[in-house]
PDB file of C-alpha atoms in Angstrom:
ATOM      1  CA  MET A   1      79.174 132.041  80.745  1.00  0.00           C
ATOM      2  CA  ARG A   2      78.947 128.485  79.481  1.00  0.00           C
ATOM      3  CA  LEU A   3      81.775 126.496  77.954  1.00  0.00           C
ATOM      4  CA  ARG A   4      80.025 126.518  74.578  1.00  0.00           C
ATOM      5  CA  ASP A   5      79.721 130.318  74.679  1.00  0.00           C
ATOM      6  CA  LEU A   6      83.388 130.691  75.622  1.00  0.00           C
ATOM      7  CA  HIS A   7      84.377 128.415  72.752  1.00  0.00           C
ATOM      8  CA  LYS A   8      82.370 130.486  70.281  1.00  0.00           C
ATOM      9  CA  ARG A   9      84.171 133.589  71.537  1.00  0.00           C
ATOM     10  CA  ARG A  10      87.607 131.962  71.623  1.00  0.00           C
ATOM     11  CA  THR A  11      89.207 134.637  69.434  1.00  0.00           C
ATOM     12  CA  GLU A  12      88.191 137.301  71.935  1.00  0.00           C
ATOM     13  CA  LEU A  13      89.371 135.053  74.755  1.00  0.00           C
ATOM     14  CA  TYR A  14      92.796 134.601  73.164  1.00  0.00           C
ATOM     15  CA  LEU A  15      93.078 138.346  72.532  1.00  0.00           C
ATOM     16  CA  ALA A  16      92.090 139.178  76.119  1.00  0.00           C
ATOM     17  CA  SER A  17      94.537 136.608  77.449  1.00  0.00           C
ATOM     18  CA  LEU A  18      97.323 137.942  75.242  1.00  0.00           C
ATOM     19  CA  SER A  19      96.532 141.525  76.302  1.00  0.00           C
ATOM     20  CA  ALA A  20      96.704 140.499  79.961  1.00  0.00           C
ATOM     21  CA  ALA A  21     100.067 138.824  79.305  1.00  0.00           C
ATOM     22  CA  VAL A  22     101.431 141.944  77.611  1.00  0.00           C
ATOM     23  CA  MET A  23     100.291 144.097  80.540  1.00  0.00           C
ATOM     24  CA  ALA A  24     101.768 141.633  83.037  1.00  0.00           C
ATOM     25  CA  ASP A  25     105.020 141.625  81.068  1.00  0.00           C
ATOM     26  CA  ALA A  26     105.095 145.427  81.118  1.00  0.00           C
ATOM     27  CA  VAL A  27     104.536 145.513  84.895  1.00  0.00           C
ATOM     28  CA  ILE A  28     107.196 142.846  85.498  1.00  0.00           C
ATOM     29  CA  ALA A  29     109.693 144.658  83.278  1.00  0.00           C
ATOM     30  CA  ALA A  30     108.955 148.024  84.933  1.00  0.00           C
ATOM     31  CA  LEU A  31     109.297 146.584  88.445  1.00  0.00           C
ATOM     32  CA  ASN A  32     112.530 144.910  87.484  1.00  0.00           C
ATOM     33  CA  LEU A  33     114.044 147.997  85.889  1.00  0.00           C
ATOM     34  CA  LEU A  34     112.802 150.628  88.362  1.00  0.00           C
ATOM     35  CA  ASN A  35     112.869 148.834  91.685  1.00  0.00           C
ATOM     36  CA  GLY A  36     115.336 146.099  90.963  1.00  0.00           C
ATOM     37  CA  VAL A  37     112.814 143.408  91.896  1.00  0.00           C
ATOM     38  CA  LYS A  38     114.517 140.060  91.956  1.00  0.00           C
ATOM     39  CA  LEU A  39     112.991 137.687  89.407  1.00  0.00           C
ATOM     40  CA  PRO A  40     113.304 133.889  89.597  1.00  0.00           C
ATOM     41  CA  PHE A  41     114.568 133.841  85.996  1.00  0.00           C
ATOM     42  CA  GLN A  42     116.204 136.349  83.725  1.00  0.00           C
ATOM     43  CA  LEU A  43     113.871 139.096  82.559  1.00  0.00           C
ATOM     44  CA  GLY A  44     113.526 137.720  79.018  1.00  0.00           C
ATOM     45  CA  THR A  45     112.744 134.227  80.274  1.00  0.00           C
ATOM     46  CA  THR A  46     110.157 135.539  82.753  1.00  0.00           C
ATOM     47  CA  LEU A  47     108.427 137.603  80.068  1.00  0.00           C
ATOM     48  CA  LEU A  48     108.372 134.602  77.728  1.00  0.00           C
ATOM     49  CA  LEU A  49     106.896 132.349  80.445  1.00  0.00           C
ATOM     50  CA  VAL A  50     104.148 134.866  81.239  1.00  0.00           C
ATOM     51  CA  GLY A  51     103.364 135.110  77.516  1.00  0.00           C
ATOM     52  CA  LEU A  52     103.162 131.334  77.161  1.00  0.00           C
ATOM     53  CA  LEU A  53     101.036 130.948  80.289  1.00  0.00           C
ATOM     54  CA  SER A  54      98.518 133.374  78.811  1.00  0.00           C
ATOM     55  CA  PHE A  55      97.509 130.692  76.318  1.00  0.00           C
ATOM     56  CA  VAL A  56      96.879 128.005  78.947  1.00  0.00           C
ATOM     57  CA  PHE A  57      93.372 129.134  79.940  1.00  0.00           C
ATOM     58  CA  PRO A  58      92.010 129.487  76.384  1.00  0.00           C
ATOM     59  CA  GLY A  59      93.661 126.180  75.486  1.00  0.00           C
ATOM     60  CA  LEU A  60      91.966 124.459  78.424  1.00  0.00           C
ATOM     61  CA  ILE A  61      88.618 125.836  77.315  1.00  0.00           C
ATOM     62  CA  ASP A  62      89.141 124.562  73.761  1.00  0.00           C
ATOM     63  CA  THR A  63      90.197 121.140  75.031  1.00  0.00           C
ATOM     64  CA  SER A  64      87.223 120.921  77.409  1.00  0.00           C
ATOM     65  CA  TYR A  65      84.823 121.945  74.661  1.00  0.00           C
ATOM     66  CA  HIS A  66      86.158 119.325  72.243  1.00  0.00           C
ATOM     67  CA  ARG A  67      85.879 116.648  74.937  1.00  0.00           C
ATOM     68  CA  TRP A  68      82.273 117.713  75.573  1.00  0.00           C
ATOM     69  CA  ARG A  69      81.525 117.389  71.874  1.00  0.00           C
ATOM     70  CA  GLU A  70      83.193 113.962  71.670  1.00  0.00           C
ATOM     71  CA  LYS A  71      81.131 112.735  74.628  1.00  0.00           C
ATOM     72  CA  ILE A  72      77.957 113.816  72.854  1.00  0.00           C
ATOM     73  CA  ASP A  73      79.066 112.009  69.690  1.00  0.00           C
ATOM     74  CA  ASP A  74      79.917 108.911  71.746  1.00  0.00           C
ATOM     75  CA  ALA A  75      76.449 108.856  73.338  1.00  0.00           C
ATOM     76  CA  LEU A  76      74.483 109.274  70.097  1.00  0.00           C
ATOM     77  CA  PRO A  77      74.523 105.600  69.001  1.00  0.00           C
ATOM     78  CA  THR A  78      73.204 104.506  72.401  1.00  0.00           C
ATOM     79  CA  LEU A  79      70.526 107.198  72.359  1.00  0.00           C
ATOM     80  CA  LEU A  80      69.433 106.169  68.883  1.00  0.00           C
ATOM     81  CA  ALA A  81      69.297 102.500  69.906  1.00  0.00           C
ATOM     82  CA  ASP A  82      67.074 103.403  72.864  1.00  0.00           C
ATOM     83  CA  ILE A  83      64.798 105.590  70.751  1.00  0.00           C
ATOM     84  CA  THR A  84      64.574 102.890  68.086  1.00  0.00           C
ATOM     85  CA  SER A  85      63.590 100.261  70.637  1.00  0.00           C
ATOM     86  CA  ASN A  86      60.947 102.591  72.114  1.00  0.00           C
ATOM     87  CA  VAL A  87      59.490 103.257  68.661  1.00  0.00           C
ATOM     88  CA  ARG A  88      59.530  99.504  67.964  1.00  0.00           C
ATOM     89  CA  ILE A  89      57.512  98.953  71.158  1.00  0.00           C
ATOM     90  CA  GLY A  90      54.912 101.423  69.937  1.00  0.00           C
ATOM     91  CA  PHE A  91      55.820 104.819  71.375  1.00  0.00           C
ATOM     92  CA  SER A  92      55.846 107.880  69.149  1.00  0.00           C
ATOM     93  CA  LEU A  93      59.139 109.540  68.260  1.00  0.00           C
ATOM     94  CA  THR A  94      58.318 112.452  70.568  1.00  0.00           C
ATOM     95  CA  ARG A  95      57.468 110.153  73.482  1.00  0.00           C
ATOM     96  CA  SER A  96      60.640 108.141  72.820  1.00  0.00           C
ATOM     97  CA  PHE A  97      62.716 111.294  73.267  1.00  0.00           C
ATOM     98  CA  GLU A  98      60.877 112.088  76.482  1.00  0.00           C
ATOM     99  CA  LEU A  99      61.591 108.577  77.789  1.00  0.00           C
ATOM    100  CA  ALA A 100      65.256 108.845  76.812  1.00  0.00           C
ATOM    101  CA  VAL A 101      65.721 111.638  79.356  1.00  0.00           C
ATOM    102  CA  GLN A 102      65.585 109.023  82.127  1.00  0.00           C
ATOM    103  CA  THR A 103      68.842 107.426  80.904  1.00  0.00           C
ATOM    104  CA  ASN A 104      72.248 108.953  81.550  1.00  0.00           C
ATOM    105  CA  TYR A 105      73.972 109.839  78.285  1.00  0.00           C
ATOM    106  CA  GLY A 106      76.595 112.131  79.808  1.00  0.00           C
ATOM    107  CA  PRO A 107      76.508 115.699  78.463  1.00  0.00           C
ATOM    108  CA  LEU A 108      73.815 114.676  75.977  1.00  0.00           C
ATOM    109  CA  SER A 109      71.438 114.147  78.923  1.00  0.00           C
ATOM    110  CA  LYS A 110      71.402 117.863  79.668  1.00  0.00           C
ATOM    111  CA  GLU A 111      70.481 118.600  76.055  1.00  0.00           C
ATOM    112  CA  LEU A 112      67.715 115.975  76.207  1.00  0.00           C
ATOM    113  CA  GLN A 113      66.364 117.518  79.417  1.00  0.00           C
ATOM    114  CA  ARG A 114      66.226 120.881  77.668  1.00  0.00           C
ATOM    115  CA  MET A 115      64.365 119.274  74.770  1.00  0.00           C
ATOM    116  CA  LYS A 116      61.891 117.586  77.154  1.00  0.00           C
ATOM    117  CA  ALA A 117      61.250 120.892  78.922  1.00  0.00           C
ATOM    118  CA  GLN A 118      60.539 122.587  75.600  1.00  0.00           C
ATOM    119  CA  LEU A 119      58.157 119.792  74.636  1.00  0.00           C
ATOM    120  CA  SER A 120      56.363 120.141  77.976  1.00  0.00           C
ATOM    121  CA  TRP A 121      55.926 123.874  77.284  1.00  0.00           C
ATOM    122  CA  GLY A 122      54.077 122.988  74.094  1.00  0.00           C
ATOM    123  CA  VAL A 123      56.856 123.677  71.601  1.00  0.00           C
ATOM    124  CA  PRO A 124      56.315 121.421  68.564  1.00  0.00           C
ATOM    125  CA  PHE A 125      58.770 118.509  68.231  1.00  0.00           C
ATOM    126  CA  GLU A 126      60.037 119.802  64.870  1.00  0.00           C
ATOM    127  CA  GLU A 127      60.845 123.189  66.403  1.00  0.00           C
ATOM    128  CA  VAL A 128      62.611 121.536  69.366  1.00  0.00           C
ATOM    129  CA  LEU A 129      64.809 119.570  66.939  1.00  0.00           C
ATOM    130  CA  ARG A 130      65.552 122.731  64.931  1.00  0.00           C
ATOM    131  CA  LEU A 131      66.564 124.608  68.084  1.00  0.00           C
ATOM    132  CA  GLU A 132      68.841 121.755  69.114  1.00  0.00           C
ATOM    133  CA  LEU A 133      70.380 121.682  65.633  1.00  0.00           C
ATOM    134  CA  ASP A 134      71.378 125.317  66.151  1.00  0.00           C
ATOM    135  CA  ARG A 135      72.820 124.607  69.610  1.00  0.00           C
ATOM    136  CA  LEU A 136      74.961 121.564  68.878  1.00  0.00           C
ATOM    137  CA  ASP A 137      78.246 122.156  67.133  1.00  0.00           C
ATOM    138  CA  SER A 138      78.985 118.493  66.489  1.00  0.00           C
ATOM    139  CA  GLN A 139      78.699 117.471  62.860  1.00  0.00           C
ATOM    140  CA  THR A 140      77.518 113.966  63.787  1.00  0.00           C
ATOM    141  CA  ALA A 141      74.840 115.284  66.144  1.00  0.00           C
ATOM    142  CA  ARG A 142      73.668 117.876  63.638  1.00  0.00           C
ATOM    143  CA  ARG A 143      73.484 115.274  60.884  1.00  0.00           C
ATOM    144  CA  THR A 144      71.606 112.818  63.104  1.00  0.00           C
ATOM    145  CA  LEU A 145      69.110 115.386  64.386  1.00  0.00           C
ATOM    146  CA  GLY A 146      68.624 116.693  60.856  1.00  0.00           C
ATOM    147  CA  VAL A 147      67.668 113.240  59.627  1.00  0.00           C
ATOM    148  CA  LEU A 148      65.388 112.743  62.643  1.00  0.00           C
ATOM    149  CA  LEU A 149      63.689 116.020  61.770  1.00  0.00           C
ATOM    150  CA  LYS A 150      63.075 114.813  58.213  1.00  0.00           C
ATOM    151  CA  VAL A 151      61.822 111.442  59.507  1.00  0.00           C
ATOM    152  CA  ASP A 152      59.351 113.192  61.791  1.00  0.00           C
ATOM    153  CA  GLN A 153      58.153 115.433  58.968  1.00  0.00           C
ATOM    154  CA  GLY A 154      57.918 112.643  56.402  1.00  0.00           C
ATOM    155  CA  GLY A 155      56.286 109.958  58.502  1.00  0.00           C
ATOM    156  CA  GLY A 156      56.243 106.486  56.995  1.00  0.00           C
ATOM    157  CA  ASN A 157      57.959 103.556  58.660  1.00  0.00           C
ATOM    158  CA  VAL A 158      59.858 105.478  61.318  1.00  0.00           C
ATOM    159  CA  GLU A 159      61.235 102.317  62.923  1.00  0.00           C
ATOM    160  CA  ASP A 160      63.142 101.217  59.800  1.00  0.00           C
ATOM    161  CA  VAL A 161      64.567 104.671  59.202  1.00  0.00           C
ATOM    162  CA  LEU A 162      65.644 104.971  62.831  1.00  0.00           C
ATOM    163  CA  LYS A 163      67.364 101.590  62.639  1.00  0.00           C
ATOM    164  CA  LEU A 164      69.272 102.732  59.528  1.00  0.00           C
ATOM    165  CA  ILE A 165      70.278 105.995  61.219  1.00  0.00           C
ATOM    166  CA  GLN A 166      71.402 104.099  64.298  1.00  0.00           C
ATOM    167  CA  ASN A 167      73.500 101.664  62.246  1.00  0.00           C
ATOM    168  CA  HIS A 168      75.036 104.506  60.248  1.00  0.00           C
ATOM    169  CA  THR A 169      75.869 106.533  63.366  1.00  0.00           C
ATOM    170  CA  SER A 170      77.354 103.472  65.081  1.00  0.00           C
ATOM    171  CA  GLU A 171      79.560 102.774  62.046  1.00  0.00           C
ATOM    172  CA  LEU A 172      80.716 106.398  61.907  1.00  0.00           C
ATOM    173  CA  HIS A 173      81.536 106.242  65.613  1.00  0.00           C
ATOM    174  CA  GLN A 174      83.526 103.005  65.169  1.00  0.00           C
ATOM    175  CA  ILE A 175      85.463 104.507  62.244  1.00  0.00           C
ATOM    176  CA  ALA A 176      86.267 107.598  64.304  1.00  0.00           C
ATOM    177  CA  GLU A 177      87.455 105.421  67.193  1.00  0.00           C
ATOM    178  CA  GLU A 178      89.673 103.374  64.850  1.00  0.00           C
ATOM    179  CA  ARG A 179      91.231 106.578  63.481  1.00  0.00           C
ATOM    180  CA  LYS A 180      92.055 107.724  66.992  1.00  0.00           C
ATOM    181  CA  GLY A 181      93.686 104.373  67.341  1.00  0.00           C
TER     182      GLY A 181
END
């Protein structure tokens, strides 16, 4: 199961983790009361520690997922700059995406490889962007891909629109970085 899938099912994950902690607490309490098993801490402290530790794994998954999303958001301005320069040279928007796969954008590279594979299978570019919109949970990425979808549908001077999107995304990224401080 992928990190993204685990994050989407985080409520179930927390419930399963809590259930496991309750069962572990019951076993520890039973062993302590029936067999007199020596615990490193008092029974109440041990039960509390097991309960708290049950939230470590789901918390790590949430943290990892948010880092993954931030890395995608961080790579978007660079991706857009590369796509814009490729369009400026004369490549189509679709071909620019295919060329972008050759650059390392961190976790975004895997998404781009998936998009390139779909394009090579004959899936229309608009459909590939729609599928990616459904996959990405980042508001910045969804907004950017949504505008790219409209640009591809509308035609016109794609280069100017891409430059505006790139500037806007870069400014949003800088503002987010300043907030983090």
